[in-house]
Amino acid sequence: MQLDPDQMTPVINRIKRAQGQLAGVLRLLEEGRDCEDVVTQLAAVSKALDRAGFAIVASGLQQCLAAGDGDIDSLDVKKMEKLFLSLA
């Protein structure tokens, strides 16, 4: 399944924000900042990436349903399950 670039704009923006947050985590580590600050920022990066991943999978699922005229039997359920679980 191909991703629609127009639908991916918010996902791309989220990943770019996460990239900036990750750079911030590196900076905190290099500065020897408090463990709590580092872990808090790292958790924010992780959550942002998870949300981007779920948005990508949801978009793919939506495309599969549209392509199959809503026929759930036409979906590769195992493949979609594997994608979702890879984010868990």
Tab-separated table of C-alpha atoms in Angstrom:
chain	number	residue	atom	x	y	z
A	1	MET	CA	0.000	0.000	0.000
A	2	GLN	CA	1.291	3.410	-0.940
A	3	LEU	CA	0.893	6.334	1.419
A	4	ASP	CA	-0.864	9.456	0.207
A	5	PRO	CA	1.685	12.288	0.560
A	6	ASP	CA	-1.104	14.808	1.236
A	7	GLN	CA	-2.331	12.788	4.219
A	8	MET	CA	1.209	12.429	5.544
A	9	THR	CA	1.860	16.168	6.035
A	10	PRO	CA	0.746	16.146	9.699
A	11	VAL	CA	2.747	12.946	10.285
A	12	ILE	CA	5.846	14.481	8.714
A	13	ASN	CA	5.444	17.569	10.904
A	14	ARG	CA	5.080	15.377	14.011
A	15	ILE	CA	8.239	13.436	13.134
A	16	LYS	CA	10.164	16.658	12.516
A	17	ARG	CA	9.091	17.889	15.963
A	18	ALA	CA	10.216	14.579	17.462
A	19	GLN	CA	13.540	14.982	15.685
A	20	GLY	CA	13.975	18.347	17.379
A	21	GLN	CA	13.001	16.862	20.733
A	22	LEU	CA	15.537	14.073	20.267
A	23	ALA	CA	18.241	16.645	19.570
A	24	GLY	CA	17.181	18.271	22.822
A	25	VAL	CA	17.588	14.950	24.651
A	26	LEU	CA	21.127	14.637	23.309
A	27	ARG	CA	21.890	18.176	24.416
A	28	LEU	CA	20.538	17.438	27.911
A	29	LEU	CA	22.740	14.352	28.135
A	30	GLU	CA	25.811	16.231	26.941
A	31	GLU	CA	25.161	18.949	29.525
A	32	GLY	CA	24.839	16.360	32.290
A	33	ARG	CA	21.299	17.437	33.139
A	34	ASP	CA	19.080	15.795	35.713
A	35	CYS	CA	17.884	12.263	34.962
A	36	GLU	CA	14.233	13.281	35.352
A	37	ASP	CA	14.563	15.999	32.691
A	38	VAL	CA	16.184	13.597	30.244
A	39	VAL	CA	13.651	10.814	30.777
A	40	THR	CA	10.726	13.245	30.507
A	41	GLN	CA	11.966	14.514	27.143
A	42	LEU	CA	12.761	11.003	25.949
A	43	ALA	CA	9.220	9.911	26.826
A	44	ALA	CA	7.849	12.837	24.805
A	45	VAL	CA	9.917	11.771	21.781
A	46	SER	CA	8.735	8.195	22.134
A	47	LYS	CA	5.080	9.216	22.364
A	48	ALA	CA	5.373	11.496	19.333
A	49	LEU	CA	6.899	8.709	17.257
A	50	ASP	CA	4.262	6.225	18.421
A	51	ARG	CA	1.488	8.613	17.442
A	52	ALA	CA	3.078	9.149	14.034
A	53	GLY	CA	3.317	5.397	13.536
A	54	PHE	CA	-0.327	4.862	14.482
A	55	ALA	CA	-1.382	7.648	12.115
A	56	ILE	CA	0.532	5.974	9.285
A	57	VAL	CA	-1.022	2.565	9.985
A	58	ALA	CA	-4.499	4.104	10.310
A	59	SER	CA	-4.052	5.857	6.973
A	60	GLY	CA	-3.002	2.581	5.376
A	61	LEU	CA	-6.003	0.811	6.866
A	62	GLN	CA	-8.300	3.517	5.549
A	63	GLN	CA	-6.775	3.140	2.075
A	64	CYS	CA	-7.177	-0.635	2.203
A	65	LEU	CA	-10.841	-0.307	3.125
A	66	ALA	CA	-11.434	2.248	0.381
A	67	ALA	CA	-9.677	0.103	-2.212
A	68	GLY	CA	-11.637	-2.978	-1.175
A	69	ASP	CA	-14.978	-1.157	-1.262
A	70	GLY	CA	-15.272	-1.649	2.479
A	71	ASP	CA	-14.947	-5.431	2.178
A	72	ILE	CA	-13.184	-6.424	5.389
A	73	ASP	CA	-12.362	-9.832	3.894
A	74	SER	CA	-10.157	-8.157	1.284
A	75	LEU	CA	-7.851	-6.798	4.018
A	76	ASP	CA	-4.677	-8.598	4.900
A	77	VAL	CA	-5.658	-8.718	8.566
A	78	LYS	CA	-2.452	-10.427	9.681
A	79	LYS	CA	-0.356	-7.765	7.981
A	80	MET	CA	-2.322	-4.930	9.610
A	81	GLU	CA	-2.144	-6.686	12.984
A	82	LYS	CA	1.628	-7.027	12.619
A	83	LEU	CA	1.949	-3.299	11.823
A	84	PHE	CA	-0.075	-2.301	14.874
A	85	LEU	CA	1.796	-4.695	17.152
A	86	SER	CA	5.146	-3.418	15.915
A	87	LEU	CA	4.230	-0.115	17.542
A	88	ALA	CA	3.194	-1.662	20.851
